[in-house]
GROMACS .gro file of C-alpha atoms in nm:
model
  303
    1MET     CA    1  -5.502  -2.108   7.965
    2ARG     CA    2  -5.648  -1.981   7.612
    3TYR     CA    3  -6.000  -2.129   7.757
    4ILE     CA    4  -6.002  -1.894   8.051
    5PHE     CA    5  -5.825  -1.626   7.855
    6ILE     CA    6  -6.056  -1.573   7.548
    7PRO     CA    7  -6.360  -1.598   7.698
    8ALA     CA    8  -6.259  -1.333   7.996
    9ILE     CA    9  -6.146  -1.111   7.660
   10CYS     CA   10  -6.501  -1.161   7.541
   11VAL     CA   11  -6.675  -1.073   7.864
   12LEU     CA   12  -6.465  -0.787   7.896
   13CYS     CA   13  -6.563  -0.641   7.570
   14PHE     CA   14  -6.939  -0.725   7.610
   15VAL     CA   15  -6.920  -0.525   7.967
   16LEU     CA   16  -6.692  -0.234   7.845
   17PRO     CA   17  -6.942   0.022   7.767
   18PHE     CA   18  -7.044   0.041   8.125
   19PHE     CA   19  -6.711   0.154   8.227
   20ILE     CA   20  -6.653   0.423   7.949
   21ASP     CA   21  -6.792   0.706   7.813
   22ALA     CA   22  -7.017   0.741   7.499
   23TYR     CA   23  -6.721   0.904   7.304
   24LEU     CA   24  -6.494   0.604   7.380
   25VAL     CA   25  -6.806   0.378   7.270
   26HIS     CA   26  -6.796   0.505   6.935
   27VAL     CA   27  -6.429   0.477   6.900
   28PHE     CA   28  -6.429   0.114   6.974
   29THR     CA   29  -6.757   0.068   6.728
   30SER     CA   30  -6.543   0.223   6.480
   31ILE     CA   31  -6.222   0.040   6.545
   32MET     CA   32  -6.424  -0.318   6.540
   33ILE     CA   33  -6.562  -0.207   6.190
   34PHE     CA   34  -6.205  -0.127   6.045
   35LEU     CA   35  -6.104  -0.459   6.223
   36SER     CA   36  -6.336  -0.676   6.034
   37LEU     CA   37  -6.252  -0.506   5.705
   38SER     CA   38  -5.898  -0.604   5.790
   39LEU     CA   39  -5.944  -0.965   5.886
   40SER     CA   40  -6.171  -1.001   5.576
   41TRP     CA   41  -5.890  -0.864   5.352
   42ASP     CA   42  -5.608  -1.060   5.514
   43MET     CA   43  -5.820  -1.367   5.459
   44MET     CA   44  -5.816  -1.341   5.077
   45LEU     CA   45  -5.458  -1.218   5.090
   46ARG     CA   46  -5.360  -1.583   5.267
   47THR     CA   47  -5.456  -1.725   4.903
   48GLY     CA   48  -5.201  -1.532   4.752
   49GLN     CA   49  -5.430  -1.301   4.579
   50LEU     CA   50  -5.402  -0.918   4.660
   51SER     CA   51  -5.794  -0.792   4.644
   52PHE     CA   52  -5.846  -0.399   4.640
   53GLY     CA   53  -6.218  -0.444   4.633
   54ILE     CA   54  -6.312  -0.369   4.996
   55ALA     CA   55  -6.430  -0.052   4.968
   56GLY     CA   56  -6.636  -0.179   4.645
   57PHE     CA   57  -6.832  -0.430   4.844
   58PHE     CA   58  -6.840  -0.214   5.170
   59GLY     CA   59  -7.018   0.038   4.986
   60LEU     CA   60  -7.228  -0.206   4.800
   61GLY     CA   61  -7.371  -0.344   5.137
   62ALA     CA   62  -7.407   0.008   5.279
   63TYR     CA   63  -7.660   0.056   4.994
   64ALA     CA   64  -7.815  -0.279   4.994
   65SER     CA   65  -7.911  -0.230   5.357
   66ILE     CA   66  -8.016   0.134   5.329
   67ILE     CA   67  -8.220   0.074   4.992
   68ALA     CA   68  -8.381  -0.251   5.186
   69VAL     CA   69  -8.504  -0.054   5.478
   70ASP     CA   70  -8.592   0.280   5.279
   71ASP     CA   71  -8.778   0.101   4.982
   72PHE     CA   72  -8.862  -0.241   5.089
   73SER     CA   73  -8.944  -0.183   5.473
   74VAL     CA   74  -8.705  -0.465   5.578
   75HIS     CA   75  -8.609  -0.447   5.926
   76PRO     CA   76  -8.265  -0.293   5.992
   77MET     CA   77  -8.125  -0.614   6.153
   78LEU     CA   78  -8.237  -0.808   5.884
   79SER     CA   79  -8.094  -0.569   5.621
   80ILE     CA   80  -7.740  -0.657   5.729
   81PHE     CA   81  -7.802  -0.988   5.644
   82VAL     CA   82  -7.968  -0.901   5.295
   83ALA     CA   83  -7.651  -0.674   5.237
   84ALA     CA   84  -7.407  -0.955   5.305
   85VAL     CA   85  -7.609  -1.208   5.063
   86PHE     CA   86  -7.626  -0.945   4.805
   87ALA     CA   87  -7.258  -0.870   4.815
   88ALA     CA   88  -7.209  -1.220   4.812
   89LEU     CA   89  -7.401  -1.277   4.503
   90VAL     CA   90  -7.236  -1.008   4.313
   91ALA     CA   91  -6.894  -1.157   4.433
   92PHE     CA   92  -6.993  -1.494   4.297
   93THR     CA   93  -7.107  -1.353   3.932
   94LEU     CA   94  -6.787  -1.123   3.914
   95GLY     CA   95  -6.546  -1.413   4.061
   96TRP     CA   96  -6.589  -1.598   3.755
   97ILE     CA   97  -6.448  -1.323   3.534
   98VAL     CA   98  -6.179  -1.149   3.786
   99LEU     CA   99  -6.064  -1.491   3.934
  100ARG     CA  100  -5.923  -1.602   3.631
  101LEU     CA  101  -5.658  -1.336   3.664
  102ARG     CA  102  -5.377  -1.311   3.865
  103GLU     CA  103  -5.128  -1.102   4.090
  104ILE     CA  104  -5.136  -0.747   3.955
  105TYR     CA  105  -5.413  -0.774   3.688
  106PHE     CA  106  -5.625  -0.895   3.996
  107ALA     CA  107  -5.565  -0.658   4.207
  108ILE     CA  108  -5.617  -0.373   3.944
  109THR     CA  109  -5.932  -0.527   3.827
  110THR     CA  110  -6.076  -0.520   4.190
  111LEU     CA  111  -5.959  -0.196   4.236
  112ALA     CA  112  -6.174  -0.073   3.946
  113LEU     CA  113  -6.478  -0.255   4.123
  114SER     CA  114  -6.516   0.036   4.366
  115SER     CA  115  -6.556   0.285   4.067
  116VAL     CA  116  -6.794   0.077   3.888
  117PHE     CA  117  -7.010   0.051   4.161
  118MET     CA  118  -6.978   0.424   4.249
  119ILE     CA  119  -7.076   0.519   3.903
  120PHE     CA  120  -7.387   0.306   3.933
  121ALA     CA  121  -7.469   0.478   4.268
  122ARG     CA  122  -7.441   0.801   4.126
  123ASN     CA  123  -7.653   0.697   3.796
  124LEU     CA  124  -7.954   0.486   3.960
  125SER     CA  125  -8.086   0.790   4.123
  126ASP     CA  126  -8.434   0.678   4.168
  127LEU     CA  127  -8.304   0.380   4.351
  128THR     CA  128  -8.003   0.492   4.533
  129GLY     CA  129  -8.051   0.909   4.588
  130GLY     CA  130  -7.779   0.988   4.304
  131SER     CA  131  -7.486   1.190   4.424
  132ALA     CA  132  -7.684   1.326   4.732
  133GLY     CA  133  -7.712   1.016   4.853
  134LYS     CA  134  -8.015   0.843   5.061
  135VAL     CA  135  -8.091   0.920   5.447
  136LEU     CA  136  -8.307   0.696   5.677
  137TYR     CA  137  -8.545   0.838   5.912
  138GLU     CA  138  -8.334   0.716   6.243
  139SER     CA  139  -8.008   0.496   6.310
  140ILE     CA  140  -8.037   0.166   6.401
  141PHE     CA  141  -8.181   0.097   6.767
  142GLY     CA  142  -8.273   0.475   6.768
  143GLY     CA  143  -7.912   0.582   6.769
  144ASP     CA  144  -7.845   0.393   7.122
  145PRO     CA  145  -7.455   0.388   7.091
  146ILE     CA  146  -7.436   0.068   7.347
  147LYS     CA  147  -7.671  -0.163   7.161
  148THR     CA  148  -7.497  -0.037   6.824
  149TYR     CA  149  -7.164  -0.124   6.987
  150TRP     CA  150  -7.279  -0.482   7.115
  151LEU     CA  151  -7.417  -0.556   6.715
  152VAL     CA  152  -7.066  -0.457   6.572
  153LEU     CA  153  -6.894  -0.654   6.844
  154SER     CA  154  -7.102  -0.970   6.774
  155VAL     CA  155  -7.026  -0.937   6.416
  156THR     CA  156  -6.665  -0.870   6.456
  157LEU     CA  157  -6.655  -1.180   6.711
  158ALA     CA  158  -6.795  -1.372   6.423
  159VAL     CA  159  -6.517  -1.248   6.139
  160VAL     CA  160  -6.255  -1.344   6.426
  161LEU     CA  161  -6.413  -1.701   6.442
  162LEU     CA  162  -6.437  -1.753   6.079
  163SER     CA  163  -6.051  -1.613   6.032
  164GLU     CA  164  -5.967  -1.878   6.308
  165ILE     CA  165  -6.150  -2.140   6.136
  166PHE     CA  166  -5.954  -2.089   5.825
  167GLN     CA  167  -5.604  -2.105   6.034
  168ARG     CA  168  -5.703  -2.426   6.190
  169SER     CA  169  -5.952  -2.618   5.944
  170ARG     CA  170  -5.833  -2.830   5.663
  171ILE     CA  171  -5.893  -2.519   5.419
  172ARG     CA  172  -5.587  -2.360   5.566
  173PHE     CA  173  -5.370  -2.639   5.363
  174ALA     CA  174  -5.539  -2.586   5.042
  175ILE     CA  175  -5.518  -2.201   5.058
  176ASN     CA  176  -5.142  -2.229   5.181
  177SER     CA  177  -5.075  -2.445   4.913
  178ILE     CA  178  -5.227  -2.229   4.638
  179ARG     CA  179  -5.030  -1.909   4.774
  180ASP     CA  180  -4.707  -2.102   4.797
  181ASP     CA  181  -4.718  -2.268   4.434
  182GLU     CA  182  -5.054  -2.269   4.199
  183ILE     CA  183  -4.908  -2.538   3.990
  184ALA     CA  184  -4.779  -2.758   4.277
  185ALA     CA  185  -5.128  -2.733   4.442
  186LYS     CA  186  -5.287  -2.850   4.113
  187CYS     CA  187  -5.095  -3.127   4.055
  188SER     CA  188  -5.179  -3.217   4.420
  189GLY     CA  189  -5.555  -3.227   4.321
  190VAL     CA  190  -5.658  -2.879   4.494
  191ASN     CA  191  -5.931  -2.734   4.302
  192ILE     CA  192  -5.772  -2.343   4.296
  193PHE     CA  193  -6.073  -2.167   4.126
  194LYS     CA  194  -6.318  -2.332   4.371
  195TYR     CA  195  -6.117  -2.249   4.687
  196LEU     CA  196  -6.040  -1.887   4.543
  197LEU     CA  197  -6.392  -1.836   4.460
  198PHE     CA  198  -6.507  -1.945   4.793
  199VAL     CA  199  -6.262  -1.735   4.974
  200PHE     CA  200  -6.358  -1.440   4.728
  201VAL     CA  201  -6.733  -1.464   4.787
  202LEU     CA  202  -6.675  -1.519   5.167
  203THR     CA  203  -6.491  -1.199   5.248
  204SER     CA  204  -6.692  -0.989   4.976
  205ALA     CA  205  -7.016  -1.114   5.197
  206ILE     CA  206  -6.829  -0.978   5.495
  207GLN     CA  207  -6.732  -0.671   5.376
  208GLY     CA  208  -7.104  -0.613   5.254
  209ALA     CA  209  -7.247  -0.704   5.612
  210VAL     CA  210  -7.009  -0.446   5.778
  211GLY     CA  211  -7.070  -0.182   5.531
  212ALA     CA  212  -7.452  -0.262   5.627
  213LEU     CA  213  -7.349  -0.200   5.996
  214TYR     CA  214  -7.184   0.145   5.914
  215ALA     CA  215  -7.487   0.243   5.720
  216GLN     CA  216  -7.716   0.130   5.968
  217GLN     CA  217  -7.493   0.329   6.247
  218TYR     CA  218  -7.505   0.667   6.048
  219ALA     CA  219  -7.825   0.605   5.869
  220PHE     CA  220  -7.668   0.770   5.574
  221VAL     CA  221  -7.521   0.685   5.208
  222GLU     CA  222  -7.331   0.899   4.972
  223PRO     CA  223  -7.129   0.762   4.684
  224GLU     CA  224  -6.813   0.945   4.768
  225SER     CA  225  -6.785   0.863   5.140
  226THR     CA  226  -6.926   0.541   5.113
  227PHE     CA  227  -6.689   0.406   4.841
  228SER     CA  228  -6.409   0.613   5.000
  229ALA     CA  229  -6.079   0.496   4.974
  230ASN     CA  230  -6.041   0.500   5.370
  231PHE     CA  231  -6.244   0.171   5.360
  232LEU     CA  232  -5.940   0.030   5.142
  233LEU     CA  233  -5.617   0.188   5.285
  234LEU     CA  234  -5.710   0.168   5.651
  235PRO     CA  235  -5.768  -0.217   5.681
  236MET     CA  236  -5.479  -0.275   5.471
  237SER     CA  237  -5.255  -0.070   5.691
  238MET     CA  238  -5.409  -0.238   6.006
  239ALA     CA  239  -5.346  -0.588   5.877
  240LEU     CA  240  -4.985  -0.498   5.744
  241VAL     CA  241  -4.897  -0.318   6.096
  242GLY     CA  242  -5.014  -0.629   6.288
  243GLY     CA  243  -4.894  -0.879   6.064
  244ILE     CA  244  -5.072  -1.056   5.782
  245TYR     CA  245  -5.139  -1.436   5.724
  246SER     CA  246  -5.295  -1.451   6.105
  247THR     CA  247  -5.581  -1.373   6.328
  248ILE     CA  248  -5.410  -1.187   6.597
  249GLY     CA  249  -5.220  -0.957   6.333
  250PRO     CA  250  -5.490  -0.744   6.191
  251ILE     CA  251  -5.649  -0.727   6.589
  252ILE     CA  252  -5.330  -0.568   6.697
  253GLY     CA  253  -5.292  -0.355   6.390
  254ALA     CA  254  -5.630  -0.229   6.421
  255LEU     CA  255  -5.629  -0.154   6.777
  256ALA     CA  256  -5.282   0.021   6.757
  257LEU     CA  257  -5.385   0.244   6.460
  258GLY     CA  258  -5.710   0.305   6.560
  259LEU     CA  259  -5.657   0.426   6.914
  260ALA     CA  260  -5.335   0.648   6.745
  261SER     CA  261  -5.576   0.794   6.491
  262GLU     CA  262  -5.847   0.915   6.757
  263TYR     CA  263  -5.549   1.056   6.949
  264LEU     CA  264  -5.392   1.221   6.655
  265LYS     CA  265  -5.712   1.375   6.552
  266LEU     CA  266  -5.739   1.569   6.865
  267LEU     CA  267  -5.380   1.712   6.807
  268MET     CA  268  -5.392   1.784   6.422
  269PRO     CA  269  -5.694   1.765   6.189
  270TYR     CA  270  -5.600   1.486   5.924
  271GLY     CA  271  -5.275   1.449   6.068
  272HIS     CA  272  -5.327   1.107   6.149
  273LEU     CA  273  -5.335   1.017   5.793
  274ILE     CA  274  -4.958   1.114   5.749
  275ILE     CA  275  -4.867   0.928   6.080
  276TYR     CA  276  -5.051   0.625   5.897
  277GLY     CA  277  -4.804   0.695   5.624
  278LEU     CA  278  -4.524   0.691   5.814
  279ILE     CA  279  -4.615   0.402   6.041
  280LEU     CA  280  -4.686   0.216   5.744
  281ILE     CA  281  -4.334   0.275   5.576
  282VAL     CA  282  -4.147   0.216   5.901
  283THR     CA  283  -4.318  -0.111   5.951
  284ILE     CA  284  -4.240  -0.226   5.580
  285LEU     CA  285  -3.880  -0.127   5.601
  286PHE     CA  286  -3.806  -0.271   5.958
  287LEU     CA  287  -4.071  -0.511   6.041
  288PRO     CA  288  -4.192  -0.663   5.732
  289ARG     CA  289  -4.370  -0.944   5.898
  290GLY     CA  290  -4.553  -0.689   6.122
  291VAL     CA  291  -4.547  -0.672   6.488
  292TYR     CA  292  -4.697  -0.992   6.549
  293GLY     CA  293  -4.509  -1.185   6.275
  294THR     CA  294  -4.201  -1.018   6.405
  295ILE     CA  295  -4.291  -1.140   6.792
  296THR     CA  296  -4.347  -1.500   6.658
  297GLU     CA  297  -4.053  -1.518   6.443
  298LYS     CA  298  -3.810  -1.418   6.733
  299MET     CA  299  -4.005  -1.659   6.994
  300ALA     CA  300  -3.938  -1.917   6.749
  301LYS     CA  301  -3.574  -1.864   6.722
  302LYS     CA  302  -3.503  -1.877   7.076
  303ARG     CA  303  -3.656  -2.228   7.117
   0.00000   0.00000   0.00000
């Protein structure tokens, strides 16, 4: 059944722009960007390490892409790959230091990365445009919303595929053992640092590529908005509401919160941020495993 259902969903996603207006195309494009960030955060969380570096690597990728296009005449499509590689290289370099920390110390250190990157962006004004930011002559595909939607959809499907590979390959056993008990995993021969570094670099590359997509879509980067906490808090909320340690959970959370957000914006400016907080509190109190985790748990009990 899944071999028919999944391709059908993919085809439906590709033809969707032909049946909806430009506003909804933009809404679904934004949802997919946050969905990719949410999945990348969850992939790191599966190792047991709570990373707050999403906004930092997102902004890093956005700046790398804009600079590659504006200063080095790199093609916008290629700049997304450049941004992913740059974010991965920075994560690889920093990973040797920060991945020696654990729990709250690791979380706080990754949280500080966004501020550090933002300070660099402000002060390297010759390269980054400083506080004023940097603007491109035009958006990717000349601002065509449907082509941009297809590009973001392609990257999102690739991230979903990577998440599923994590869930179904032998990597999952090593990651789960690290999350459950590092000492036991180490005694079993699992190279903990190697796996943590691999996941940290991979998820940072995804966040850098998504940042590049966002920057090319709007043709603009600026320190405060590009390294905004929204790119940390919203993806985390989506994963927590949908259900962590899974691929389907963040997808459910991104769709639910993304669509609710757009509806609430029409009713009350910034009201969606209040509702986000309420939804998150209610979910943590009554559905600690998220929507998908709770459903699978109840179905397992019935069997």
